[in-house]
Short mmCIF file of C-alpha atoms and ligand atoms in Angstrom, two decimals:
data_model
loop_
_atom_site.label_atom_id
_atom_site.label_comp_id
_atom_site.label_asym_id
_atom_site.label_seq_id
_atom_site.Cartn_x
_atom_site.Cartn_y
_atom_site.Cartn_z
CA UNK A 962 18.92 -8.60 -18.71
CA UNK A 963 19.51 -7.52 -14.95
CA UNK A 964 17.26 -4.67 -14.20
CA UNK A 965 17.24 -2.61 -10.39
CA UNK A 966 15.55 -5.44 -8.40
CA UNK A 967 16.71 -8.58 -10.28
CA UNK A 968 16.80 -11.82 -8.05
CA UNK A 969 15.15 -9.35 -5.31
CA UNK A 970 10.76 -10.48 -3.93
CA UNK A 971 8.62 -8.02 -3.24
CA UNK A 972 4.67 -8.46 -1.87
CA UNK A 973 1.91 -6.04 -2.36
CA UNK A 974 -0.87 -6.09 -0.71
CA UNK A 975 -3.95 -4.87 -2.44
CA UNK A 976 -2.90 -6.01 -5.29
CA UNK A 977 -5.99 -6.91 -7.33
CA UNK A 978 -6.73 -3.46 -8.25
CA UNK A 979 -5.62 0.74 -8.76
CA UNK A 980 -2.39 1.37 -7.27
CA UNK A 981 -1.63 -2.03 -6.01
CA UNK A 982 -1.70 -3.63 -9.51
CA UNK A 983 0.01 -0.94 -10.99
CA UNK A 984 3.08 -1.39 -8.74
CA UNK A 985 3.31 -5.06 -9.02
CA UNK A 986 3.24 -4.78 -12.83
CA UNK A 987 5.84 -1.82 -12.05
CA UNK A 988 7.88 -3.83 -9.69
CA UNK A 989 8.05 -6.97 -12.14
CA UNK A 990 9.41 -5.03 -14.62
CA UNK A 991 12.61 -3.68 -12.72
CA UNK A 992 12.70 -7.81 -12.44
CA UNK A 993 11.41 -8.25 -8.81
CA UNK A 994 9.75 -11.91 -8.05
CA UNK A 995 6.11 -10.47 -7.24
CA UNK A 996 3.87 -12.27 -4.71
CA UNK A 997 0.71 -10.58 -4.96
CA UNK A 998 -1.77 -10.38 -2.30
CA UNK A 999 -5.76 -9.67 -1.86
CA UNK A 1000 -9.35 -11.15 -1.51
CA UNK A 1001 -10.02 -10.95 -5.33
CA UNK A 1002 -8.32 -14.29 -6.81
CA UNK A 1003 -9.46 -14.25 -10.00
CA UNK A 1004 -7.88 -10.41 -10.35
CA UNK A 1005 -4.96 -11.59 -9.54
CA UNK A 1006 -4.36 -14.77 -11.19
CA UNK A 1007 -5.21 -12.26 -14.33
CA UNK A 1008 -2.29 -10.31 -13.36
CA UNK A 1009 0.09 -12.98 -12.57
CA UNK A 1010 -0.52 -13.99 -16.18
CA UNK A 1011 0.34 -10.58 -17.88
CA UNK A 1012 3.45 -10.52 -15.61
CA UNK A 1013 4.52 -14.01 -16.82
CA UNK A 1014 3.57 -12.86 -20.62
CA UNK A 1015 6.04 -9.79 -19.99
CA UNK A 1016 8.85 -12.49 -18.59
CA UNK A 1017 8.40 -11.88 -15.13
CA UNK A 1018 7.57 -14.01 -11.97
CA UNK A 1019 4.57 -13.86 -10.11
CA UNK A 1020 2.57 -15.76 -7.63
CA UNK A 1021 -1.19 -14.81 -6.54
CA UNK A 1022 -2.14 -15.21 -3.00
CA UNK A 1023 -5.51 -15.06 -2.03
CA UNK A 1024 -5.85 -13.11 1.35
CA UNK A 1025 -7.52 -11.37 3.75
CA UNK A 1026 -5.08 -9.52 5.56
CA UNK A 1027 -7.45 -8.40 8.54
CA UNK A 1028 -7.30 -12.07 9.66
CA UNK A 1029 -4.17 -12.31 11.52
CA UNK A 1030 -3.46 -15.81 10.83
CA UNK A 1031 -4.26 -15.22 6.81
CA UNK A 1032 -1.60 -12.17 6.80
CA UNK A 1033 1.03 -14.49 8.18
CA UNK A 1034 0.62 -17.35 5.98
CA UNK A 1035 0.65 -14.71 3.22
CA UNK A 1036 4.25 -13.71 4.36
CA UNK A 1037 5.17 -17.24 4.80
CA UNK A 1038 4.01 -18.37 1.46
CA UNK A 1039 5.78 -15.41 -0.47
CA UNK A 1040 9.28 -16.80 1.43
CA UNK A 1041 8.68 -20.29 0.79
CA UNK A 1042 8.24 -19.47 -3.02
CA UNK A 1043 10.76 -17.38 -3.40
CA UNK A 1044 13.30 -17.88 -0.96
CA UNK A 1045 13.08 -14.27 0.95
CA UNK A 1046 11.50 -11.08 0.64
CA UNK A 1047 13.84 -7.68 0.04
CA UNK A 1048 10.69 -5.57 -0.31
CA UNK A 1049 6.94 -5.20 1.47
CA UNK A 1050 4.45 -2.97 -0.01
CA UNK A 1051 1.73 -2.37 2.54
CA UNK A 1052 -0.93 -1.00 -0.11
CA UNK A 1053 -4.70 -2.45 0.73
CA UNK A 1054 -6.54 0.00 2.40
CA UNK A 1055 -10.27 1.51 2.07
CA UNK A 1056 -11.70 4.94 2.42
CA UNK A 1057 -15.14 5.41 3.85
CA UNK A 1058 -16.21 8.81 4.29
CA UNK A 1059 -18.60 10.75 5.95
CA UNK A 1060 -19.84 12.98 9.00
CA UNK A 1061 -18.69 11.20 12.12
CA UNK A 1062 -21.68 12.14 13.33
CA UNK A 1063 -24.71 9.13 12.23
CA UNK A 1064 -21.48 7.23 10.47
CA UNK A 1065 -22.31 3.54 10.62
CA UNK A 1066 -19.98 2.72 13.33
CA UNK A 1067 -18.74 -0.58 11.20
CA UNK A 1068 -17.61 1.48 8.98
CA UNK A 1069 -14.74 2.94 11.44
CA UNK A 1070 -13.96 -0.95 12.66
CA UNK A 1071 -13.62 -1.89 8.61
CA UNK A 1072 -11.12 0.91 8.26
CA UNK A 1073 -9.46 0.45 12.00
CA UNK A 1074 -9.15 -3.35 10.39
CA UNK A 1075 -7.65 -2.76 7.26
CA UNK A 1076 -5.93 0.45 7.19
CA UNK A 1077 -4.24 -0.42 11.03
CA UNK A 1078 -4.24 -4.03 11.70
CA UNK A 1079 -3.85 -5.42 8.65
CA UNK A 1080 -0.83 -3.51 7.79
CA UNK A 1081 0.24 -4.21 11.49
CA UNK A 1082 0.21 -7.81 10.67
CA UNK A 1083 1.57 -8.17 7.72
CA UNK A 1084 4.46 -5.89 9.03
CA UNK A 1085 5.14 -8.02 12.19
CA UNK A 1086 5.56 -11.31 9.99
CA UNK A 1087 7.26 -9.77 7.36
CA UNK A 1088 9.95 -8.09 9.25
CA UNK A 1089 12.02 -10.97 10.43
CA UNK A 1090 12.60 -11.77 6.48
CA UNK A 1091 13.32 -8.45 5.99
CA UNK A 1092 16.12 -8.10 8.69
CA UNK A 1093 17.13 -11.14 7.39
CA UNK A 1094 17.15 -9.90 3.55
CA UNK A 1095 19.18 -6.36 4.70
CA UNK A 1096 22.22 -8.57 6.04
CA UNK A 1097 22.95 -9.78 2.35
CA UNK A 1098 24.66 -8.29 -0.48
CA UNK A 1099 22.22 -6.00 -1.16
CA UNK A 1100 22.50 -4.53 2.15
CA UNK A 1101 19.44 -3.36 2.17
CA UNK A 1102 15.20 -4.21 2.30
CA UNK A 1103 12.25 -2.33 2.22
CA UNK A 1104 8.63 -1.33 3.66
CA UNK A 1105 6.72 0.53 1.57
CA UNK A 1106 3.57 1.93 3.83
CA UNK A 1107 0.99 3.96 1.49
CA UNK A 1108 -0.31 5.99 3.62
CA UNK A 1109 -2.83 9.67 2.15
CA UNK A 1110 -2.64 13.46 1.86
CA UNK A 1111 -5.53 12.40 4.66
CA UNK A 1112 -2.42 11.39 6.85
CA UNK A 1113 -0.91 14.37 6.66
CA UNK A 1114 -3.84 16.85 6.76
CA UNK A 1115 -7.34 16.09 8.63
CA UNK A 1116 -9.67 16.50 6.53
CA UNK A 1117 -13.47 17.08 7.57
CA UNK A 1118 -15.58 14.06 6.65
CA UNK A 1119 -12.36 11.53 6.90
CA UNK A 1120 -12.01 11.76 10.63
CA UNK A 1121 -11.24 8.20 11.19
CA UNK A 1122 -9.81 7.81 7.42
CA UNK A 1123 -7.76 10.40 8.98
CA UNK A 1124 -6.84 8.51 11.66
CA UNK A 1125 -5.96 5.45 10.86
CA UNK A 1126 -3.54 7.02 8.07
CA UNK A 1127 -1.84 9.40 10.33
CA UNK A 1128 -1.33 6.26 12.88
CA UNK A 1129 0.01 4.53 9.88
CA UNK A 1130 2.58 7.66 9.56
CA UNK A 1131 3.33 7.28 13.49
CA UNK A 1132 4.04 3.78 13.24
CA UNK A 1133 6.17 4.48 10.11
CA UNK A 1134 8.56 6.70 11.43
CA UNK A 1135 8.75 5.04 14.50
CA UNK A 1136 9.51 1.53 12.87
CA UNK A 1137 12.07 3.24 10.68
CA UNK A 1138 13.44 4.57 13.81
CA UNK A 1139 14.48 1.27 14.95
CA UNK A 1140 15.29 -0.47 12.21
CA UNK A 1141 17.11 1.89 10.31
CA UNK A 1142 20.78 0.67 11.77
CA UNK A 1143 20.19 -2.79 10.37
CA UNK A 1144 19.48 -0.87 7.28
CA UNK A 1145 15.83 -1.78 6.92
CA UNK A 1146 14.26 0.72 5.03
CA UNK A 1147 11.11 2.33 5.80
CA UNK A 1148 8.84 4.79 3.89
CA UNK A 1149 6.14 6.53 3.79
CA UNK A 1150 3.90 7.44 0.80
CA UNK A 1151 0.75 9.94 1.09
CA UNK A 1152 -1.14 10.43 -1.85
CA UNK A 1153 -3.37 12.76 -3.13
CA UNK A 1154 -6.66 11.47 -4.77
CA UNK A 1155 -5.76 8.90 -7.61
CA UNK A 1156 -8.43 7.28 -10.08
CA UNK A 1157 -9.17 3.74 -8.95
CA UNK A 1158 -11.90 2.08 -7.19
CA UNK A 1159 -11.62 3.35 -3.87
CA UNK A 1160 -14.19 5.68 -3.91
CA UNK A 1161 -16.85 3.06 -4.74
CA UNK A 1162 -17.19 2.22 -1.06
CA UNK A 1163 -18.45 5.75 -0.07
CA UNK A 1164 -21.87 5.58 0.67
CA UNK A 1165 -23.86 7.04 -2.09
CA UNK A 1166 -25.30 10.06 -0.36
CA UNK A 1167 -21.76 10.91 0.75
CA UNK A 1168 -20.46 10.94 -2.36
CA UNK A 1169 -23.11 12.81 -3.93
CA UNK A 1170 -22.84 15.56 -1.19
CA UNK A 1171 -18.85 16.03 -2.00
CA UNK A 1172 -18.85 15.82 -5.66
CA UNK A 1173 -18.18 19.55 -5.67
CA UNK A 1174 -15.37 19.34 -4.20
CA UNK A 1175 -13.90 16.78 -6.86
CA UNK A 1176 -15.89 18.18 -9.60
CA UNK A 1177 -12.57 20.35 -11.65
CA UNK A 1178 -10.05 18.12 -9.66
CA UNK A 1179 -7.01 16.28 -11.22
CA UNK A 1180 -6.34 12.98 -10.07
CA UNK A 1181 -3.52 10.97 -10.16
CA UNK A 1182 -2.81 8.08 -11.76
CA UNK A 1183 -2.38 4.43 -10.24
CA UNK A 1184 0.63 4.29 -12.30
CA UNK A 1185 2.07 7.00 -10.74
CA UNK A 1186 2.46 6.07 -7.68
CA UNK A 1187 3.50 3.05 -8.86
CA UNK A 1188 6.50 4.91 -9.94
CA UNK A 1189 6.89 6.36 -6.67
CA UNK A 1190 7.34 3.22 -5.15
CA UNK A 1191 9.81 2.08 -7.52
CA UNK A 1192 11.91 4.72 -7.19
CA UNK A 1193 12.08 4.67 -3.69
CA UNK A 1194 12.47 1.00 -4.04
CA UNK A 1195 15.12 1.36 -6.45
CA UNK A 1196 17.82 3.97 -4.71
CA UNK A 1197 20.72 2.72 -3.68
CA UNK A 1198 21.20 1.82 -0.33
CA UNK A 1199 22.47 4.40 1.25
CA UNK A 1200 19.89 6.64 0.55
CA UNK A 1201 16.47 6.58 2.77
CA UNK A 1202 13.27 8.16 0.97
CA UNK A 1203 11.52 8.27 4.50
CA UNK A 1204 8.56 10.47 3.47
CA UNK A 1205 6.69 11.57 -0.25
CA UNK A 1206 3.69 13.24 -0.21
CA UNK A 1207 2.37 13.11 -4.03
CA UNK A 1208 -0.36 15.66 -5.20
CA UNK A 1209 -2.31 16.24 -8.41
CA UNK A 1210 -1.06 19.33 -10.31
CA UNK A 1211 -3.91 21.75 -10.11
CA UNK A 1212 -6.00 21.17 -7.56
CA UNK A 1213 -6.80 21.82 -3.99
CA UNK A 1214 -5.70 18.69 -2.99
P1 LIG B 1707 -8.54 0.20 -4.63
O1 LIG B 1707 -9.89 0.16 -3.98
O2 LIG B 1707 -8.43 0.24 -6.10
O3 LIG B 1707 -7.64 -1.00 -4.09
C1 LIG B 1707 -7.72 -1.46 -2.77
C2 LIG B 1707 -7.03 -2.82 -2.70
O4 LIG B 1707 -7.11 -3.30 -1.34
C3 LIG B 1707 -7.71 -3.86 -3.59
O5 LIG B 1707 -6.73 -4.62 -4.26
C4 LIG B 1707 -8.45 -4.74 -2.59
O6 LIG B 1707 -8.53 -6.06 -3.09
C5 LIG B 1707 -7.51 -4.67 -1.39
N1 LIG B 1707 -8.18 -5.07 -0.16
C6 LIG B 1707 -9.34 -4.59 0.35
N2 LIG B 1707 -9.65 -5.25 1.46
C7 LIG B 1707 -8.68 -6.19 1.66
C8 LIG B 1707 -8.45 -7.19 2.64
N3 LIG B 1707 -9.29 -7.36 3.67
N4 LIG B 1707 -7.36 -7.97 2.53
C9 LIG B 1707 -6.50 -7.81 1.48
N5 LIG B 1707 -6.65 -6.86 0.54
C10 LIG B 1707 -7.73 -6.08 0.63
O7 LIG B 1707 -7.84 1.49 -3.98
P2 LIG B 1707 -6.45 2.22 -4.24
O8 LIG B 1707 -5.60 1.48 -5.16
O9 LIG B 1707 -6.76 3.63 -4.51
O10 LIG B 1707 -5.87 2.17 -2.75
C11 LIG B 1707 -4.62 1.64 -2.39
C12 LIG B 1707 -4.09 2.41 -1.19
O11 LIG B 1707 -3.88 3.77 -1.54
C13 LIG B 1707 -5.02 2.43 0.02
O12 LIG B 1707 -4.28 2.23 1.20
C14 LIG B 1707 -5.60 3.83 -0.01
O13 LIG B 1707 -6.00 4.27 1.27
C15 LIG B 1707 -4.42 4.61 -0.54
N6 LIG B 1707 -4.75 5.90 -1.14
C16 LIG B 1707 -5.57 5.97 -2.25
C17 LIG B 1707 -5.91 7.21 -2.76
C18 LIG B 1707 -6.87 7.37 -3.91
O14 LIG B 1707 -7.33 8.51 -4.12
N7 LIG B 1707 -7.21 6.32 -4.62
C19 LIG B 1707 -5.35 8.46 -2.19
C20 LIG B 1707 -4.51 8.24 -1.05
C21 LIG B 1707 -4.21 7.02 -0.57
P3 LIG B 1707 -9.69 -7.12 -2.78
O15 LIG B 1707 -10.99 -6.36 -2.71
O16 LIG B 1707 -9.59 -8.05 -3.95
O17 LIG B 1707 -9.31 -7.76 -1.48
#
């Protein structure tokens, strides 16, 4: 049965877990070969296994994207699989809150790493294949950047969360800028909170102190923002979904 994104490859990174995991399985299912990417092999090679199970194709590639040299083999090794890529979901990220005042200053350089660079690199090497991808008869190839509601508003105790995520929506916009007229597509996402493991990086105290702020709060799903992606994934060509900012129904965020 062809499905959306039959005989199309797409590559998430951060896929071991929450919304990275949820996409891939999403993304498999509209019939997309799936490389998935992340530190966590033996999460993944799970996941490969329920894609196969479901009929779809998947490959697990064990990465750490904040090593330049891993992020490029990672791009490299999804093309040589699978012949191209149509479709790059820059997911991994981490969220470490706090006061900037007293915050363990390797906290900022893991998020500066991860959040920035690693997206930065896996970008850069992807891109080429991309181009590439958008000049057959699809006409068309994706980045997916996930950016935060934190990239859209600053929020006290995520200054440099903050920051790297509203870069992330800088570099977005101006990628999409310049690549739009070889009809490389590129969006942004911004979520509100979602339920996954994210939040079990926050120092304990930290999280303790904001609890209120969470206590009565819906959160999202990993699936759906999963669904997000897909249907911006999914439109036809013509049609640009630049910018989605996704919020839990009531709640402050
Ligand atoms: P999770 O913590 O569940 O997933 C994070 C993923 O990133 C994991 O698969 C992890 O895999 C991967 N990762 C971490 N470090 C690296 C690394 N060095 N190299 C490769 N992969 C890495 O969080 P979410 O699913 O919630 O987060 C996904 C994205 O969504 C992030 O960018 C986050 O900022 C954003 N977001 C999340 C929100 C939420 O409330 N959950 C709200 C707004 C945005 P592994 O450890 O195996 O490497």
């Amino acid at each position: 049965m062809s499905t959306a994104l039959t005989g199309t490859t797409a590559l998430v990174t951060g896929a071991s877990g929450g919304i990275g995991a949820a996409t891939a399985l999403s993304l498999a299912a509209q019939g997309a070969n799936v490389a998935l990417a992340a530190r966590r092999k033996d999460r993944l090679d799970e996941l490969v296994e329920r894609i196969k199970a479901d009929g779809g194709t998947a490959l697990a590639i064990e990465t750490d994207i904040t090593d330049r040299t891993q992020a490029t083999a990672m791009i490299e090794q999804t093309v040589a699989a699978f012949g191209g890529l149509d479709t790059l979901v820059n997911n991994a990220g981490i969220m470490l809150l706090g006061p900037a005042e007293s915050a363990p200053i390797e906290e900022w350089d893991r998020m500066i790493a991860l959040n920035v660079q690693g997206l930065l690199y896996a970008t850069h090497a992807a891109l080429p294949h991309l181009l590439a991808a958008a000049e057959g008869p699809r006409a068309t190839a994706d980045i997916v950047n996930i950016s935060s509601l934190a990239g859209r508003v600053p929020i006290a105790g995520s200054a440099v969360y903050s920051l790297t995520k509203h870069g992330v929506g800088a570099f977005t916009e101006a990628l999409r800028q310049e690549v739009t007229g070889r009809h490389v597509r590129v969006s942004l996402i911004e979520p509100g909170p979602v339920a996954t493991e994210l939040f079990t990086n926050i120092r304990p105290e930290i999280l303790e102190a904001s609890k209120d702020a969470y206590a009565n709060a819906t959160l999202l799903h990993a699936e759906d923002i999963a669904d997000t992606i897909t249907y911006v994934v999914t439109r036809p060509a013509r049609v640009v979904m630049s910018e989605l900012l996704v919020r839990p129904d009531a709640s402050q965020w």
